Every structure is written in structure tokens, then in C-alpha cells.
Amino acid sequence: MIVASFANVLVWAIWVLAAFACVGTGIAVISFSNPFYSALCLIGNLASLAVLYLLLSAEFVAAAQVLVYAGAVMVMFLFVIAYLGGRADAPWAGGPSWQAVGAIAASAALFVEIVVVIGLKTSGRLSDSAKLHSAYGSPAEIGRLFLTDNLLAFEITSIVLLVAAVGGVILGSHSREHPVEGVGQ
Amino acid sequence: MRGPDVVWYLGVAGFLFCTGALGVLIRRSPLIVLLSLEIMLNGANLALIAFSRHYGRGDGQIFALAVMAVAASEVVVGLGLIVAIARRRLDLDVDKLSTLRG
């Protein structure tokens, strides 16, 4: 019994750490004026989200989160930010101040709405979660679901990725009407 | 289930989503707007995985992985657009980029 309650406290402690890291880095992303620091904070945000996924026993998704986001997407972000030379803009730059006030009010209203809906509609019903079978969240289980029940989603995802790759190549290729200085014919 | 209930995860997910929405509304640099979009997608992902854990079924995780792939595609196209904009020496400001050609 003591071991079980100790594990409970430990999970709570890890959850509090990860959730606060998640919220803090999320706010830091949108408040830094230098996009480089914002991207670094987003990496911290993704890592703490991976911890939350592990607490929800979604091991494969956590690993994919770290590999795909922190490993690939954020590296691309950092490359582009370095390429653009870190043009900074202040967090509240441009636009009249009523726009900033309106934006803050709108997102605060959205958050209140979410909390109220969760509180009203799910009160008590989300307290006892289902028992998990041992394979839950494992790569084998994810692969089985992908290739049996969700095969259509899998194929559509692959087509979306292919279209995005082709689009990225077309956007990145030099257009003929606007040649870049210093590039030979 | 050890530790906090699913509701707590949903609260964090909602807060992340609102943070990302605030970033999209308030920032002018398209790079930061893309980063804020990532935060919104991650909030949605956290809610999906929390519900997947609650019902003990893997379908929510499949949906989360599909969202990850869509986010990666969106970043490829978005960063390609930003680089194309920067190469034409236009301002990186979403308020000034109001016409497609001209």
C-alpha cells in the first residue's frame, strides 16, 4: 500500500513539473521577441509534452513526438531562422493596442469556455479511466491499428506528406522571373 | 490510473491551445505564427491522447500521429513560403502581406 501511494505521489510530482514546464515554455514561445529563443522554448515545450504522453502510457507517441518534432521539425525551424538572420520583432509590435487587448480577451474567453465545458459536461465522468491491457501504446499495437482499422488514415497521411514534400520543393526552387543574385545560369 | 485524472491533462491541453491562439492573434512575424500553430496542434494532441488513455483504446493515438504528420507538412509548406517571401526582400509581417501578387 505504501509503495502504491508513493508511486502516486511520484507521478503527481512528475506531472506538476511537466505541466508547469509545458505552460511556461508555451507562454515563453509567444513572448520572446527573438524567434531563435522562441524556437528553443518550443523544443522545451515539446519535450515536456512527451513526458505527459509517457504519463498517459503512450510510449510510441512520446518517442515519435521527440523524433519528429524536436528532431526534424525544430531543426528545420532553426535552419530557417538562422537563414533569415533572426529578424526580431517585439511581442506587441505593430497594430494598435486595442488589437492586443482584443486578442488577449478572445483567448481568455476561449480558455474560460473550455474550462466551463469540461467542468459542466464531464464532472465526475472522467475520474475512473479504463484498465489498460499490457500492449497499450506499444509500437506493435500502434502498427496493428494503423494497418488494420485505420488503414485509410495511414494512406491519406502518406499522400499528405508526399504532396507537402513536392510543394516544399516547388516553393524552394528558384523562380525564373526573379533570379537570385550570385546564382549562375 | 496513477497520478492526476484525465481532466487535469485536458486543462493543460486547453491552456496550451489558448496560448497558441493568443500567439497567432498577437504576433506579426510569420515564423512565430507558425510556432504558435505548433503549440495549438500539440494542445489538441494532448487532449486526444488523454481521451485515448481514458477509454483505453489506441485510436486517439492514431489520430495524434496523423496530426503530427499534418503538422510536419504544414511546417514544410509554411517555411517554404517564408523563405520565398524573404528571398523577394519583402517584410516578414503578416499585416503587410495582404496581396498575393503585386
XYZ file of C-alpha atoms in Angstrom:
287
model
C 0.000 0.000 0.000
C 2.806 2.385 0.918
C 4.584 1.602 -2.337
C 1.408 2.320 -4.318
C 0.835 5.687 -2.617
C 4.490 6.596 -3.073
C 4.192 5.856 -6.808
C 1.067 8.004 -6.900
C 2.874 10.924 -5.300
C 5.801 10.448 -7.651
C 3.535 10.524 -10.721
C 1.822 13.644 -9.378
C 5.191 15.333 -8.850
C 6.346 14.495 -12.368
C 3.014 15.664 -13.746
C 3.236 19.007 -11.944
C 6.803 19.535 -13.171
C 5.969 18.632 -16.775
C 2.721 20.630 -16.831
C 4.351 23.752 -15.439
C 7.280 23.394 -17.858
C 4.771 22.956 -20.662
C 2.716 26.031 -19.752
C 5.775 28.172 -19.003
C 7.593 27.379 -22.214
C 4.349 27.827 -24.167
C 3.995 31.359 -22.807
C 7.708 31.991 -23.405
C 7.357 30.997 -27.080
C 4.858 33.752 -27.772
C 6.533 36.411 -25.628
C 10.171 36.313 -26.770
C 10.976 38.926 -29.377
C 13.826 36.865 -30.839
C 12.441 33.956 -32.921
C 15.531 31.882 -32.088
C 14.679 31.862 -28.363
C 11.046 31.126 -29.234
C 12.071 28.048 -31.214
C 14.322 26.856 -28.356
C 11.422 27.268 -25.918
C 9.184 25.289 -28.252
C 11.686 22.420 -28.055
C 11.315 22.510 -24.259
C 7.539 22.586 -24.681
C 7.634 19.505 -26.934
C 9.919 17.641 -24.521
C 7.639 18.299 -21.538
C 4.648 17.232 -23.642
C 6.481 13.979 -24.372
C 6.759 13.463 -20.590
C 2.994 13.993 -20.279
C 2.429 11.445 -23.057
C 4.595 8.962 -21.167
C 2.480 9.534 -18.052
C -0.571 8.709 -20.201
C 1.254 5.469 -21.201
C 1.540 6.472 -24.856
C 5.155 5.427 -25.269
C 5.242 5.267 -29.045
C 3.646 8.694 -29.478
C 6.112 10.183 -26.999
C 9.041 8.742 -28.934
C 7.558 9.937 -32.232
C 6.999 13.367 -30.709
C 10.661 13.695 -29.760
C 11.906 12.245 -33.059
C 9.564 14.054 -35.453
C 9.150 17.397 -33.703
C 12.292 18.008 -31.702
C 14.445 16.071 -34.163
C 13.169 17.135 -37.561
C 10.655 19.978 -37.478
C 12.515 22.141 -34.981
C 15.845 21.632 -36.745
C 14.191 22.926 -39.911
C 12.782 25.880 -37.973
C 16.199 26.716 -36.550
C 17.782 26.463 -40.009
C 15.250 28.888 -41.484
C 15.620 31.294 -38.550
C 19.394 31.218 -38.978
C 18.966 31.742 -42.733
C 16.738 34.758 -42.188
C 19.248 36.195 -39.735
C 16.993 36.444 -36.704
C 14.940 39.477 -37.645
C 13.437 40.363 -34.312
C 10.072 41.921 -33.763
C 8.751 42.994 -30.405
C 5.949 40.860 -28.993
C 3.436 43.679 -29.271
C 4.952 45.239 -32.388
C 2.709 46.916 -34.911
C -1.023 47.306 -34.806
C -2.955 49.426 -32.363
C -3.081 48.392 -28.739
C -6.790 47.560 -28.912
C -5.803 44.654 -31.147
C -3.554 43.224 -28.416
C -6.249 43.775 -25.786
C -8.839 42.127 -28.035
C -6.577 39.169 -28.730
C -5.906 38.608 -25.026
C -9.624 38.926 -24.254
C -10.513 36.491 -27.046
C -8.084 33.810 -25.930
C -9.010 34.270 -22.274
C -12.670 33.839 -23.252
C -11.735 30.699 -25.193
C -9.941 29.278 -22.151
C -12.851 30.056 -19.826
C -15.193 28.400 -22.318
C -13.039 25.259 -22.444
C -12.805 25.051 -18.652
C -16.552 25.586 -18.224
C -17.409 22.961 -20.818
C -15.025 20.451 -19.239
C -16.418 21.225 -15.790
C -20.076 21.052 -16.798
C -20.084 18.165 -19.203
C -17.529 15.816 -17.734
C -17.836 16.350 -13.987
C -17.125 13.036 -12.323
C -17.329 11.022 -15.513
C -13.615 11.278 -16.304
C -12.450 10.145 -12.867
C -12.205 6.382 -13.371
C -10.252 5.561 -16.503
C -10.397 2.192 -18.219
C -7.980 -0.551 -17.275
C -5.224 -0.899 -19.839
C -4.126 -4.080 -21.491
C -0.389 -4.651 -21.423
C 0.199 -3.800 -25.100
C -1.478 -0.372 -24.877
C 0.615 2.317 -26.584
C 3.329 -0.083 -27.692
C 4.709 0.104 -31.262
C 3.189 -3.291 -32.049
C -0.277 -2.114 -31.026
C 0.071 1.169 -32.967
C 1.263 -0.722 -36.038
C -1.619 -3.181 -35.814
C -4.145 -0.345 -35.534
C -2.533 1.560 -38.395
C -2.525 -1.390 -40.760
C -5.937 -2.858 -39.903
C -8.592 -0.492 -38.535
C -7.083 2.807 -39.643
C -5.521 1.859 -42.957
C -7.301 4.679 -44.812
C -5.946 7.305 -42.389
C -2.464 5.823 -42.846
C -2.626 6.070 -46.645
C -4.100 9.581 -46.569
C -1.288 10.644 -44.230
C 1.306 9.324 -46.649
C -0.305 11.199 -49.544
C -0.411 14.414 -47.482
C 3.292 14.054 -46.706
C 4.105 13.412 -50.378
C 2.126 16.478 -51.508
C 3.840 18.612 -48.846
C 7.274 17.392 -49.949
C 6.523 18.222 -53.600
C 5.130 21.607 -52.568
C 8.224 22.348 -50.499
C 10.474 21.544 -53.447
C 8.435 23.752 -55.794
C 8.409 26.634 -53.297
C 12.116 26.265 -52.682
C 13.194 26.099 -56.314
C 14.375 29.392 -57.793
C 11.737 31.035 -59.926
C 12.874 32.197 -63.356
C 11.340 35.662 -63.264
C 13.156 36.596 -60.082
C 16.677 35.198 -60.303
C 18.702 35.402 -57.154
C 21.882 37.417 -57.316
C 25.054 35.392 -57.391
C 23.485 32.223 -58.751
C 24.815 31.173 -62.164
C 22.669 30.065 -65.092
C -4.747 5.263 -13.072
C -1.897 6.656 -11.002
C -1.425 10.387 -10.670
C -3.819 13.063 -11.886
C -7.102 12.324 -13.624
C -7.630 12.889 -17.320
C -9.376 16.198 -16.530
C -6.071 17.747 -15.451
C -4.462 16.806 -18.736
C -7.431 18.333 -20.543
C -6.911 21.569 -18.607
C -3.275 21.732 -19.695
C -4.330 20.956 -23.264
C -6.901 23.751 -23.230
C -4.392 26.210 -21.827
C -1.845 25.271 -24.493
C -4.450 25.718 -27.215
C -5.375 29.178 -25.922
C -1.711 30.165 -25.624
C -1.170 29.197 -29.250
C -4.300 31.064 -30.329
C -3.073 34.165 -28.498
C 0.286 33.872 -30.270
C -1.395 33.574 -33.659
C -3.552 36.623 -32.963
C -0.954 38.866 -31.386
C 2.327 38.258 -33.202
C 3.289 39.752 -36.553
C 6.224 37.580 -37.597
C 5.039 34.594 -39.676
C 7.736 32.443 -38.033
C 6.245 32.992 -34.586
C 2.770 32.430 -36.005
C 3.919 29.013 -37.243
C 5.438 28.222 -33.839
C 2.149 29.200 -32.165
C 0.274 26.937 -34.581
C 2.518 24.102 -33.431
C 1.519 24.849 -29.835
C -2.178 24.722 -30.790
C -1.726 21.390 -32.579
C 0.141 19.999 -29.587
C -2.664 21.043 -27.255
C -5.125 19.163 -29.448
C -2.769 16.169 -29.481
C -2.583 16.131 -25.688
C -6.392 16.100 -25.465
C -6.574 13.250 -28.000
C -4.043 11.154 -26.102
C -5.716 11.887 -22.762
C -9.062 10.655 -24.089
C -7.345 7.668 -25.679
C -5.948 6.804 -22.233
C -9.332 7.350 -20.597
C -11.139 4.903 -22.856
C -8.189 2.508 -23.005
C -8.249 2.362 -26.798
C -5.466 3.233 -29.226
C -7.476 5.144 -31.816
C -6.791 8.521 -30.234
C -3.071 7.867 -30.537
C -3.507 7.046 -34.217
C -5.294 10.377 -34.656
C -2.479 12.133 -32.770
C 0.127 10.591 -35.070
C -1.879 11.732 -38.115
C -1.994 15.254 -36.622
C 1.796 15.114 -36.215
C 2.219 14.237 -39.901
C -0.112 17.072 -40.912
C 1.853 19.465 -38.671
C 5.103 18.407 -40.323
C 3.585 19.011 -43.778
C 2.271 22.399 -42.686
C 5.716 23.393 -41.435
C 7.336 22.343 -44.734
C 4.946 24.472 -46.792
C 4.934 27.371 -44.321
C 8.709 27.602 -44.050
C 8.978 27.311 -47.846
C 6.638 30.280 -48.158
C 8.585 32.272 -45.566
C 11.874 31.631 -47.358
C 10.276 32.609 -50.693
C 8.954 35.821 -49.101
C 12.337 36.648 -47.610
C 14.083 35.969 -50.920
C 11.940 38.626 -52.630
C 13.034 41.066 -49.935
C 9.523 41.599 -48.608
C 8.855 42.409 -44.976
C 8.204 39.411 -42.764
C 4.998 40.882 -41.352
C 1.650 39.160 -41.678
C -0.177 42.502 -41.643
C 1.741 43.849 -44.637
C 1.461 40.637 -46.672
C -2.084 41.299 -47.764
C -1.902 40.753 -51.533
C -0.870 37.629 -53.403
C 0.753 39.394 -56.348
C 1.792 42.985 -56.585
